[in-house]
Short mmCIF file of C-alpha atoms in Angstrom, two decimals:
data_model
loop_
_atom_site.label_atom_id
_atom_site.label_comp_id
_atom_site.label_asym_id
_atom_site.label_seq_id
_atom_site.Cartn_x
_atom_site.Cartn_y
_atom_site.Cartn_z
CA UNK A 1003 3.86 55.21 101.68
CA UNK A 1004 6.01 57.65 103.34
CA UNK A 1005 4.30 61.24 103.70
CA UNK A 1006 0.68 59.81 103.01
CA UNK A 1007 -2.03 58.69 105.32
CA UNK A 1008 -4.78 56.10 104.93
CA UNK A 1009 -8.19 57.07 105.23
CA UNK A 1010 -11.76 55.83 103.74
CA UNK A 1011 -11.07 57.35 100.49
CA UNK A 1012 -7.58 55.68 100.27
CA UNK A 1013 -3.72 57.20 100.44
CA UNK A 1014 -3.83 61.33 101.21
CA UNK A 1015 -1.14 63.37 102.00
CA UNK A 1016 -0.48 63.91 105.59
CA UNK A 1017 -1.38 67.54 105.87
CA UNK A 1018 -4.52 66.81 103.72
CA UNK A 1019 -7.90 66.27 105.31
CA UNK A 1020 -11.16 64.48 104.26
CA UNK A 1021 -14.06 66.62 103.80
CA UNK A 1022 -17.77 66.45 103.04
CA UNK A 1023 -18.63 68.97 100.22
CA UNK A 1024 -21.42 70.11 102.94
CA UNK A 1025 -18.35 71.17 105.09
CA UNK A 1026 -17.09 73.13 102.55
CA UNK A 1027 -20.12 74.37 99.99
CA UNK A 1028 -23.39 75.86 101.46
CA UNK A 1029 -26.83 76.52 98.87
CA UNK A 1030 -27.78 79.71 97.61
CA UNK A 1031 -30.87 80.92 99.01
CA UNK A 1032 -32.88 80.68 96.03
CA UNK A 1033 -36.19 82.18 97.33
CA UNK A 1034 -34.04 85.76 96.60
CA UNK A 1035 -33.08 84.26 93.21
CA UNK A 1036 -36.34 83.39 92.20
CA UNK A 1037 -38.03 85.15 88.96
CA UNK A 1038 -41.60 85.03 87.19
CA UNK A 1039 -41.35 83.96 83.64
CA UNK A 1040 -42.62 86.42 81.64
CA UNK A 1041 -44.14 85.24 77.69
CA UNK A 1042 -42.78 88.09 75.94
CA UNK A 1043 -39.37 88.60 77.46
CA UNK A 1044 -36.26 86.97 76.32
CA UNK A 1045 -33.74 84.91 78.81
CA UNK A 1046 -30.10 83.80 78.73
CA UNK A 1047 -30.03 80.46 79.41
CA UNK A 1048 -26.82 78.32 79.71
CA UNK A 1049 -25.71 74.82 79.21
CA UNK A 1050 -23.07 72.78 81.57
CA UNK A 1051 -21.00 70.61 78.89
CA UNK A 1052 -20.16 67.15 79.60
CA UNK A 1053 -16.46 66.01 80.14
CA UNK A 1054 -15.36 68.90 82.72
CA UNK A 1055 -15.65 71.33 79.43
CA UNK A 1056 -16.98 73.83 81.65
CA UNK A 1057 -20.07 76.17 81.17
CA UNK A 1058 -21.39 77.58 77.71
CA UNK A 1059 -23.90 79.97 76.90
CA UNK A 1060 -27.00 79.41 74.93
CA UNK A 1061 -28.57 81.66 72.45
CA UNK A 1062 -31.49 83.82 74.27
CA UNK A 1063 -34.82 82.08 74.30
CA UNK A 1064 -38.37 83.46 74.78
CA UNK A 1065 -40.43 82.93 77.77
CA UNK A 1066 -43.19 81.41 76.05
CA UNK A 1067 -40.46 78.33 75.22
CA UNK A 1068 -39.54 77.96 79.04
CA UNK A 1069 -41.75 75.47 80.02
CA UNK A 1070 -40.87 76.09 83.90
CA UNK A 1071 -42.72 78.75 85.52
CA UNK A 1072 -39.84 80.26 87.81
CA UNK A 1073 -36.13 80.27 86.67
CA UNK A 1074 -32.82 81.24 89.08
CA UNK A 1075 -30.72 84.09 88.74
CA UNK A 1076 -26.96 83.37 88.81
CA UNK A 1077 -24.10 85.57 90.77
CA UNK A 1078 -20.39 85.44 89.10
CA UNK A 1079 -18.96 82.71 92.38
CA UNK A 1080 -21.68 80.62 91.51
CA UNK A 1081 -20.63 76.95 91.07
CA UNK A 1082 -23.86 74.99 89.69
CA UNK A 1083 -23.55 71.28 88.53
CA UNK A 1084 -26.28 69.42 85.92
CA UNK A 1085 -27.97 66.47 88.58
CA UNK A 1086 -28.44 64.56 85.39
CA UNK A 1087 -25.27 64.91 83.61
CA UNK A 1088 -22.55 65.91 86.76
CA UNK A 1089 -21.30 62.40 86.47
CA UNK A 1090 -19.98 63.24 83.65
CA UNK A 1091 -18.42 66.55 84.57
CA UNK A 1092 -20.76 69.08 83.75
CA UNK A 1093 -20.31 71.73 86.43
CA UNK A 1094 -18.80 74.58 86.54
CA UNK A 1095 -18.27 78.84 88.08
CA UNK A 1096 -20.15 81.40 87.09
CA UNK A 1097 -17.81 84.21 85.50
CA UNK A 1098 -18.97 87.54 85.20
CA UNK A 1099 -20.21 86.90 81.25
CA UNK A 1100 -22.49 84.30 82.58
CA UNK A 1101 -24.07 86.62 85.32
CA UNK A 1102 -26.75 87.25 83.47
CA UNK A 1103 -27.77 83.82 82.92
CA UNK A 1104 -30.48 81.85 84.37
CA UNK A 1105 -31.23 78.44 85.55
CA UNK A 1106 -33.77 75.77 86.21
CA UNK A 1107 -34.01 73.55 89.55
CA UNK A 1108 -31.96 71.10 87.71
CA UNK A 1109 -28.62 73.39 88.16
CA UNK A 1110 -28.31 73.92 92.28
CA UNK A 1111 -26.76 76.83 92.94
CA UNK A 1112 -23.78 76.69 95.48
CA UNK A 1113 -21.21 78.57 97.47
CA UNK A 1114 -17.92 78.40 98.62
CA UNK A 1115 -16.86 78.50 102.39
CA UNK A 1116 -13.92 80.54 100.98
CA UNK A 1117 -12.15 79.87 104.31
CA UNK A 1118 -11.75 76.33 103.69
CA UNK A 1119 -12.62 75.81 99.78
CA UNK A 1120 -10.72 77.85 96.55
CA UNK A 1121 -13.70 77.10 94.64
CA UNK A 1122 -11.38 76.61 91.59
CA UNK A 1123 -10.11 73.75 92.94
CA UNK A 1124 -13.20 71.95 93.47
CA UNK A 1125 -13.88 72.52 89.58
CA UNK A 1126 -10.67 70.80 88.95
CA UNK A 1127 -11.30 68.16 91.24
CA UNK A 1128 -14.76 67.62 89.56
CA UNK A 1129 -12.92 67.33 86.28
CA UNK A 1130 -11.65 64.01 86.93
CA UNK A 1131 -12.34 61.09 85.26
CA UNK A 1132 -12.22 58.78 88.74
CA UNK A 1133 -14.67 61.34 90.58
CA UNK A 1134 -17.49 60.81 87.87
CA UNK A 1135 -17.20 56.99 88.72
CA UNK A 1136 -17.71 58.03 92.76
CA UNK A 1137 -20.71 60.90 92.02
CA UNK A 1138 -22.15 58.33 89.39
CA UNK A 1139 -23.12 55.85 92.85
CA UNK A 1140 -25.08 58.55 94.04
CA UNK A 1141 -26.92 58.75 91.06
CA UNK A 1142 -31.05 57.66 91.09
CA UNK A 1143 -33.91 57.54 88.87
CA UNK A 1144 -35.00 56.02 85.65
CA UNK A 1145 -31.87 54.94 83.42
CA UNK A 1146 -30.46 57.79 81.17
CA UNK A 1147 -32.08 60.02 83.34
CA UNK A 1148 -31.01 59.26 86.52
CA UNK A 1149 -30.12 62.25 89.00
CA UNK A 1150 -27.71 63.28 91.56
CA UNK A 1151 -29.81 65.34 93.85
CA UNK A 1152 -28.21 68.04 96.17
CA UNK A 1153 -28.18 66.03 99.19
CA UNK A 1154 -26.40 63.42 97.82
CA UNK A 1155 -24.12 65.19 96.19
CA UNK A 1156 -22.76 67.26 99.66
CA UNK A 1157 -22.59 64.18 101.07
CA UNK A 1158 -19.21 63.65 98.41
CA UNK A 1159 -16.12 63.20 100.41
CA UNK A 1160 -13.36 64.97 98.70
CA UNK A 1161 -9.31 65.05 99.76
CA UNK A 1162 -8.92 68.48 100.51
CA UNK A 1163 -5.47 70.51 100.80
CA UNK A 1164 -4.53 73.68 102.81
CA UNK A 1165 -6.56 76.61 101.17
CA UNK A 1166 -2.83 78.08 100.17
CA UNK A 1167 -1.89 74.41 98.27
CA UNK A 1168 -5.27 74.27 96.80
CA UNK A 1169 -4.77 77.94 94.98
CA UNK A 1170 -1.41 76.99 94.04
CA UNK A 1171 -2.85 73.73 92.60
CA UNK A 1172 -5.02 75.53 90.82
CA UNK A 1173 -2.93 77.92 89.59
CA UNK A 1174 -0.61 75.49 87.92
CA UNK A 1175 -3.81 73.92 85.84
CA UNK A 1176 -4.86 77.56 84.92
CA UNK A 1177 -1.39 78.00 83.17
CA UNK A 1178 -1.81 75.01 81.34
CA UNK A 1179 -5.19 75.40 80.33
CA UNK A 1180 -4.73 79.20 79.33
CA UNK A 1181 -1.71 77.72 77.14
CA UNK A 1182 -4.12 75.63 75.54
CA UNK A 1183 -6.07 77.96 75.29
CA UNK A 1184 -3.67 80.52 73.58
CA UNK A 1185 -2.86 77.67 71.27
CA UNK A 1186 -6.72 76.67 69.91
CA UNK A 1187 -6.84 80.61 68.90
CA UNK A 1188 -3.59 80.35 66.83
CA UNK A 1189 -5.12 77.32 65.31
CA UNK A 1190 -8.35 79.18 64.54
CA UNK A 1191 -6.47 82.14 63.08
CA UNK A 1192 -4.05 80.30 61.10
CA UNK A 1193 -7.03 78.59 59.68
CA UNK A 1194 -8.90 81.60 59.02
CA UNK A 1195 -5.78 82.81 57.18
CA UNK A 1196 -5.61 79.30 54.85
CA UNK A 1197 -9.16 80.21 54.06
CA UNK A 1198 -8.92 83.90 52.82
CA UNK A 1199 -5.29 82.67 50.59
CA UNK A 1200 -7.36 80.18 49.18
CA UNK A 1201 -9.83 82.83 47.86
CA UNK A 1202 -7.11 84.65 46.88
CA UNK A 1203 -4.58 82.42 45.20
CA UNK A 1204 -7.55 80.44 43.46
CA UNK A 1205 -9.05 84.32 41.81
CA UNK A 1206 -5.87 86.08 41.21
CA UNK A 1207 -3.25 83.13 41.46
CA UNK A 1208 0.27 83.60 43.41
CA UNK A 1209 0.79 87.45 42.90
CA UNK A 1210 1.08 90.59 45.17
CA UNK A 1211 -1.81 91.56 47.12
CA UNK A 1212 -1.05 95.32 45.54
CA UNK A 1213 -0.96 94.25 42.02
CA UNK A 1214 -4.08 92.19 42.49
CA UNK A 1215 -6.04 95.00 39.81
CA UNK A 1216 -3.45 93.71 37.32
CA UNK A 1217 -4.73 90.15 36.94
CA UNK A 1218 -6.65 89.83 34.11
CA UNK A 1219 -9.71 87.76 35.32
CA UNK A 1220 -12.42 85.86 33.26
CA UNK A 1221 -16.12 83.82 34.49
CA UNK A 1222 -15.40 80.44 34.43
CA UNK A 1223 -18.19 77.38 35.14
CA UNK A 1224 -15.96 77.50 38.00
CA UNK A 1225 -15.83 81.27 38.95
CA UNK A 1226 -13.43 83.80 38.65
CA UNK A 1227 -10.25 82.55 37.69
CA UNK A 1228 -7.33 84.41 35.88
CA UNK A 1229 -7.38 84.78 32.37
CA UNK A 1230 -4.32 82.67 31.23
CA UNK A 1231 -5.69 79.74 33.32
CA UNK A 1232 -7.81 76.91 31.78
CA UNK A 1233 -10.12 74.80 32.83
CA UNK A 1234 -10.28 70.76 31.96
CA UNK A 1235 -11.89 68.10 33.50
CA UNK A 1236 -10.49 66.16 36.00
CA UNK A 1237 -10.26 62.72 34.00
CA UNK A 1238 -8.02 64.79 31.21
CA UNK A 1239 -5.01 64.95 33.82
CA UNK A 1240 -5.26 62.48 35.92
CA UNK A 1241 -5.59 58.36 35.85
CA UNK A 1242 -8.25 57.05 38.13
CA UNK A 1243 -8.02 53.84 40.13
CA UNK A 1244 -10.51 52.47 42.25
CA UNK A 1245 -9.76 50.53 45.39
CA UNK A 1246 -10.24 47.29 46.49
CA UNK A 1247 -14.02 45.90 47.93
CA UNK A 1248 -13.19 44.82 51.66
CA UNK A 1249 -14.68 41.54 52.18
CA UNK A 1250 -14.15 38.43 54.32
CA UNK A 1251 -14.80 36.28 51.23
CA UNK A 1252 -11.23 37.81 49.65
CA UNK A 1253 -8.66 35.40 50.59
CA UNK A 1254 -6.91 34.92 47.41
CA UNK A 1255 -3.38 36.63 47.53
CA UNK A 1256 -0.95 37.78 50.32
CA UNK A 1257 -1.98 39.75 53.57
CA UNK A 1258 -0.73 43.71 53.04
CA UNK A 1259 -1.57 47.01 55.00
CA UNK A 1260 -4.81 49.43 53.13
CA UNK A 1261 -5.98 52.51 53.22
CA UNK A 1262 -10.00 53.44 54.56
CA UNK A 1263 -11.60 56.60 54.29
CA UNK A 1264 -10.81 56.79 57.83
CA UNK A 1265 -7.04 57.12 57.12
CA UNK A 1266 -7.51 60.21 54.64
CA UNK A 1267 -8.44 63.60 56.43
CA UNK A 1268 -9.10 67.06 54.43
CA UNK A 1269 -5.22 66.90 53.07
CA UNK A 1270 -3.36 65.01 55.57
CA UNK A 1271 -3.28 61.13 56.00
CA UNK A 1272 -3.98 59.74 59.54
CA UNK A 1273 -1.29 57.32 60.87
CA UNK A 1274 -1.27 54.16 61.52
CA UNK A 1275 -2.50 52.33 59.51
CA UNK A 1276 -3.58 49.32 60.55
CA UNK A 1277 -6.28 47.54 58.04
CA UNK A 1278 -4.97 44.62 56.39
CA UNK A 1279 -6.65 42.55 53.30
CA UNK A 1280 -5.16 40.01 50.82
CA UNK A 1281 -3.84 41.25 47.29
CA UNK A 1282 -2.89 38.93 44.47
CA UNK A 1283 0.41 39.83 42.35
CA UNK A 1284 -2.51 41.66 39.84
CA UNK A 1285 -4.41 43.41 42.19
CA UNK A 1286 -0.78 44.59 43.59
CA UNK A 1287 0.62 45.80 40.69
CA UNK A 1288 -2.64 47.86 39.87
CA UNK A 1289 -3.07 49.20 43.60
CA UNK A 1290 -0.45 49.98 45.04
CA UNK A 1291 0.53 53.22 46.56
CA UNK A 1292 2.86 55.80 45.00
CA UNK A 1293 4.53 58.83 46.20
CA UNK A 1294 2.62 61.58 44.51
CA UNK A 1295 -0.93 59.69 44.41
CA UNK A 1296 -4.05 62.25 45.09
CA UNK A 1297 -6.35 60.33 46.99
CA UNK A 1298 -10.03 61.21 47.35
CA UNK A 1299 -12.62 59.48 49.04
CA UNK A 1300 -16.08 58.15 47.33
CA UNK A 1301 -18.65 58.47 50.18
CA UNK A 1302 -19.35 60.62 53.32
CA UNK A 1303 -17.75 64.30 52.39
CA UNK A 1304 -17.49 63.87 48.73
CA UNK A 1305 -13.79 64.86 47.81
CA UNK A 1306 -12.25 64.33 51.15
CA UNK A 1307 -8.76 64.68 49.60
CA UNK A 1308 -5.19 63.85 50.39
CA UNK A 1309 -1.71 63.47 48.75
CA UNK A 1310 0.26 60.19 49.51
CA UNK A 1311 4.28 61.66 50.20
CA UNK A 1312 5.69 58.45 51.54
CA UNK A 1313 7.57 55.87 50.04
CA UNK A 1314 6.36 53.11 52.10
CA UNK A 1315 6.20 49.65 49.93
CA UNK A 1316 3.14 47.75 49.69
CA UNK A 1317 0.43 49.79 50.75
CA UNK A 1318 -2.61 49.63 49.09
CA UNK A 1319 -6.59 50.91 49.35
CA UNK A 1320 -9.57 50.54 49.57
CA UNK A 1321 -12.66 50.79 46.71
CA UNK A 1322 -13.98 54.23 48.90
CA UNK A 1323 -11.30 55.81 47.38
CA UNK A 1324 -9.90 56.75 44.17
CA UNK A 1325 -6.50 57.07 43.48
CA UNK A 1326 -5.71 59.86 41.01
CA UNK A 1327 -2.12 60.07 39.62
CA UNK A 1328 -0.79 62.57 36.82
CA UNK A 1329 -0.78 61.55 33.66
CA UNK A 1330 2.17 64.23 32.60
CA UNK A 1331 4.02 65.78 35.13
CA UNK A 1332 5.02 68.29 32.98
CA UNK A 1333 1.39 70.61 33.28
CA UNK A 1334 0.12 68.95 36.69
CA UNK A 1335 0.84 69.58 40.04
CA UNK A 1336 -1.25 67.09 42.55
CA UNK A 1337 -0.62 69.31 45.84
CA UNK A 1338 -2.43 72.11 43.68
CA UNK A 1339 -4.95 70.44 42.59
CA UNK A 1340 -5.44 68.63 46.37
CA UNK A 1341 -5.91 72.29 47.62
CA UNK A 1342 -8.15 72.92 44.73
CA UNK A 1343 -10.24 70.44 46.44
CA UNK A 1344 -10.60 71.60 49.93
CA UNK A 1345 -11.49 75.08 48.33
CA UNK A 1346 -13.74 73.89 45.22
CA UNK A 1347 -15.97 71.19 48.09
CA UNK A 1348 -15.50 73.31 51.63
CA UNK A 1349 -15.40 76.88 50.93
CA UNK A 1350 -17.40 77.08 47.65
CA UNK A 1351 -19.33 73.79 47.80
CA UNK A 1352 -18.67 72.79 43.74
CA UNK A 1353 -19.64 69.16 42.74
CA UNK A 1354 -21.87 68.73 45.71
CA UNK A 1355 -24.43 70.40 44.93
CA UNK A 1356 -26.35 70.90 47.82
CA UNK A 1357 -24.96 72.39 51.18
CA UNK A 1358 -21.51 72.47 53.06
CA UNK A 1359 -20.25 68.57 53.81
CA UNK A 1360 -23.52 67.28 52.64
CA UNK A 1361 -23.47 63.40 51.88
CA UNK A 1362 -23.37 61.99 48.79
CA UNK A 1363 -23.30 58.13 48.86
CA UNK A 1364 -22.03 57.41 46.21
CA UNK A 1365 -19.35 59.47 43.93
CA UNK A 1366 -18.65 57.47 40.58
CA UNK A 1367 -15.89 57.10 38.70
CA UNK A 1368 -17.27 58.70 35.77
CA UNK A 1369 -18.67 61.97 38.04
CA UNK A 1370 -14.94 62.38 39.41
CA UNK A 1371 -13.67 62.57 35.64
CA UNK A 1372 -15.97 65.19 34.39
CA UNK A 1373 -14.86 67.47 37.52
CA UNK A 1374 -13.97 71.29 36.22
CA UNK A 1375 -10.27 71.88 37.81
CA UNK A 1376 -8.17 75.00 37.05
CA UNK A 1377 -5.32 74.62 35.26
CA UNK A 1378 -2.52 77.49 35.57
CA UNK A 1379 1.04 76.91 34.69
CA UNK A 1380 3.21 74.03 36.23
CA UNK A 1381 4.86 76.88 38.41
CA UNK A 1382 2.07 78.91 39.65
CA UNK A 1383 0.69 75.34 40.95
CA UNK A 1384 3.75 75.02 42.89
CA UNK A 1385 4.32 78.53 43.58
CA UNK A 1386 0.03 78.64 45.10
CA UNK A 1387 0.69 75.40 46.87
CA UNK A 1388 3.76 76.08 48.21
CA UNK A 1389 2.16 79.14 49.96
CA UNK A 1390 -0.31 77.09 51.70
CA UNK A 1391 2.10 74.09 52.49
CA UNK A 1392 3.36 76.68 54.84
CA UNK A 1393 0.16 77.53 56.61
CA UNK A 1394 -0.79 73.83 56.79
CA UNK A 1395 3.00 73.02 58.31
CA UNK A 1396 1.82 75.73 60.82
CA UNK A 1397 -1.65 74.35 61.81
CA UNK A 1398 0.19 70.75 61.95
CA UNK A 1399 2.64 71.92 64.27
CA UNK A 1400 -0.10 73.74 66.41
CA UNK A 1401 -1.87 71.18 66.60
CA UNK A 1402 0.27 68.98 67.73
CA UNK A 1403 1.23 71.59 70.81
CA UNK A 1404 -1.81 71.40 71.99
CA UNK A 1405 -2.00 67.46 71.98
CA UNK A 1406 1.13 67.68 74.33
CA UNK A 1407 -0.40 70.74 76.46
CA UNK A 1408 -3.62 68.18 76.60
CA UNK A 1409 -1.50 65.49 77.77
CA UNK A 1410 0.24 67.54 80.27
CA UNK A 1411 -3.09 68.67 81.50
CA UNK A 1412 -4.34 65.08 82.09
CA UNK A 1413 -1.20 64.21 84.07
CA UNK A 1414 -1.38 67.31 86.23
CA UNK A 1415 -4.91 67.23 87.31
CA UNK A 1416 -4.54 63.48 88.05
CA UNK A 1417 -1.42 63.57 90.03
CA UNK A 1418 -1.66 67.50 91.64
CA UNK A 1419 -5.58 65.82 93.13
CA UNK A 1420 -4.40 62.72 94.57
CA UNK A 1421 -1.22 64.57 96.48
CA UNK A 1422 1.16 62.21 93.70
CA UNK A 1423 2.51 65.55 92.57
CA UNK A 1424 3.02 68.54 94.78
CA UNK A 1425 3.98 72.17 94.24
CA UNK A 1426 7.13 73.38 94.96
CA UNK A 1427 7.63 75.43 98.70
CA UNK A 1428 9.11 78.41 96.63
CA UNK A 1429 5.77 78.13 94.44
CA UNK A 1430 3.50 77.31 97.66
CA UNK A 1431 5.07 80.01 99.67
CA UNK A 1432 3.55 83.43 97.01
CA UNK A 1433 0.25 82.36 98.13
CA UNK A 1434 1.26 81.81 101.77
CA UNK A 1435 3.07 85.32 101.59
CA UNK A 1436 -0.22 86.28 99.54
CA UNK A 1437 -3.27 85.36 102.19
CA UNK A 1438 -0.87 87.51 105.08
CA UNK A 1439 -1.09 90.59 103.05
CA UNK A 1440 -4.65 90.23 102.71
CA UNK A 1441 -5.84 89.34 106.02
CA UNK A 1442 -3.13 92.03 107.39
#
């Protein structure tokens, strides 16, 4: 291949060399990292996660629960790696917040030879998928537990570019990974935000934040709700259908697409779907999928609840669910009463009875029907879900930005380590123009 080389590892650039991490790393002296472990003090400990998911801290544990007798003091520079679980990934720098942080003999402690290495680029590097299967030949001891010990992990040859290409590489994955980044916090605020309307909307219903104090409010067996709400049970407004059993002994009928729990997140349906059963003409006619349909899952977390919009033909469930559908239009809204759901079981944990997303095994038909729901107008239902159709369009479309940025990411780090993909001379040339005004 024009431009590339072949050495032991395979196809490098030309300008790239081959290089033991030995050449390139060097181990702290940890004789002037050493400390005593002392019962009665409290130590920040820290935890390298699995998958290249970098380095999290750990709450602060007391000495007495350290069963080692010396821990290491880290440095921010510090790249340490687990020996048990770095073929998986788990590595990473220390950053200043995780300075303060100790470690056992089971994180070495390593430097840079900043001459030759960007040390950022090494933690990329490590993040690939295809290095894990390299480090994990390295790898001895008893299975599950077997260890890549320092030596053998220096003696890792790695392709390595010019220091100026390897910052630039880096650089390029930062931007990504900040973007994603950027976009998880949207996601978490956005959510936040669906949480505090739902507290709202479901206590005061769709009015004015500054004419809250006007709502007339009144205790319901369901909590504060506004006065010229009511409150029915479930079973009063809705028809409920149980799916079908899934069982190889079912042949009877003609081969059609189903819904599992699996298919029905907390108010969205997961695509495809790709479960198939036979139905007879009855079973059809009784099961089948309308646009409109509330569905709510049996088992696992009780109330797991989702509203069918398509008009797909010939798509049926399964008996973990229960299809709800209105029995007048005219008073019930099912996207309200789906949101009523996620707020009623997440945020205030009604019908469970027990903790947040505890399981229940078994939710009955009957149990579903006796369910307390609030019932406001037709058009406050619309108006309240309406509101948070808009916040879930949001976290939908957030989410689905940082599946791309993900997928970018991937693509990147694969292609930018293996010289596939280079950066650009104008992009190459900052950090060039960079390293002269440093060194001048």
């Amino acid at each position: 291949m024009k431009g590339f080389k072949e050495t032991e590892i395979g196809l490098i650039p030309e300008d790239w060399e081959i290089r033991k991490l030995q050449d390139i790393l060097y181990p702290v002296d940890k004789t002037k990292r050493r400390i005593l472990i002392q019962e009665n003090e409290l130590y920040q400990t820290l935890k390298t996660k699995l998958y290249g998911k970098g380095i999290v801290l750990n709450p602060p544990v007391s000495g007495k629960k350290i069963k080692s007798k010396y821990l290491f003091k880290l440095e921010p520079g510090d790249f340490i790696y687990s020996k048990i679980n770095i073929r998986k990934g788990a590595c990473g720098i220390i950053r200043e917040k995780e300075a303060k942080a100790v470690v056992s003999s089971e994180h070495p402690i390593l430097r840079p030879r900043e001459s030759m290495l960007y040390i950022e680029f090494l933690d990329y590097f490590l993040k690939v998928p295809t290095t894990w299967k390299i480090i994990s030949k390295e790898a001895k001891g008893f299975s599950g537990k077997e260890r890549v010990k320092l030596k053998e992990f220096l003696k890792l040859e790695i392709p390595l570019p010019p220091i100026e290409e390897q910052k630039a590489i880096a650089k390029v994955l930062d931007s990504v990974r900040e973007a994603i980044e950027k976009t998880e916090n949207v996601i978490k605020a956005l959510k936040k935000l669906k949480k505090s309307l739902m507290e709202y909307l479901f206590t005061y219903g769709p009015v004015p934040y500054e004419e809250r104090n006007r709502v007339e409010l009144r205790q319901t067996e369901i909590g504060l709700i506004p006065k010229h709400w009511e409150v029915k049970e479930f079973g009063s407004l809705y028809e409920i259908q149980q799916g079908k059993a899934v069982s190889r002994k079912n042949t009877e009928g003609t081969l059609c697409p189903f819904l599992r729990t699996s298919n029905i997140a907390w108010g969205k349906i997961l695509f495809p779907i790709e479960s198939k059963m036979p139905f007879t003409a009855k079973e059809k006619e009784k099961l089948e999928l309308k646009h409109g349909d509330l569905l709510i899952c049996e088992g696992g977390e009780v109330g797991r609840t989702a509203i069918w919009k398509y008009k797909f033909q010939q798509i049926f469930f399964q008996n973990h669910i229960f299809r709800a559908r209105v029995i007048s239009q005219t008073n019930t809204y099912p996207q309200f009463h789906m949101y009523w759901m996620q707020y009623a079981i997440l945020l205030k944990h009604f019908y469970v009875g027990y903790e947040n997303k505890t399981t229940i095994p078994n939710l009955s038909r009957r149990r579903l029907s006796s369910f307390l729901i609030p019932v406001p107008p037709i058009e406050e239902q619309k108006e309240i879900a309406g509101i948070l159709d808009k916040v879930d369009s949001r976290i939908e479309a957030e989410e689905k930005k940082k599946k791309v940025l993900e997928e970018l990411f991937k693509t990147l780090l694969n292609k930018l380590m293996t010289g596939k993909l280079r950066v650009s001379k104008e992009f190459l040339n900052e950090f060039k123009d960079t390293a002269k005004s440093e060194n001048s």
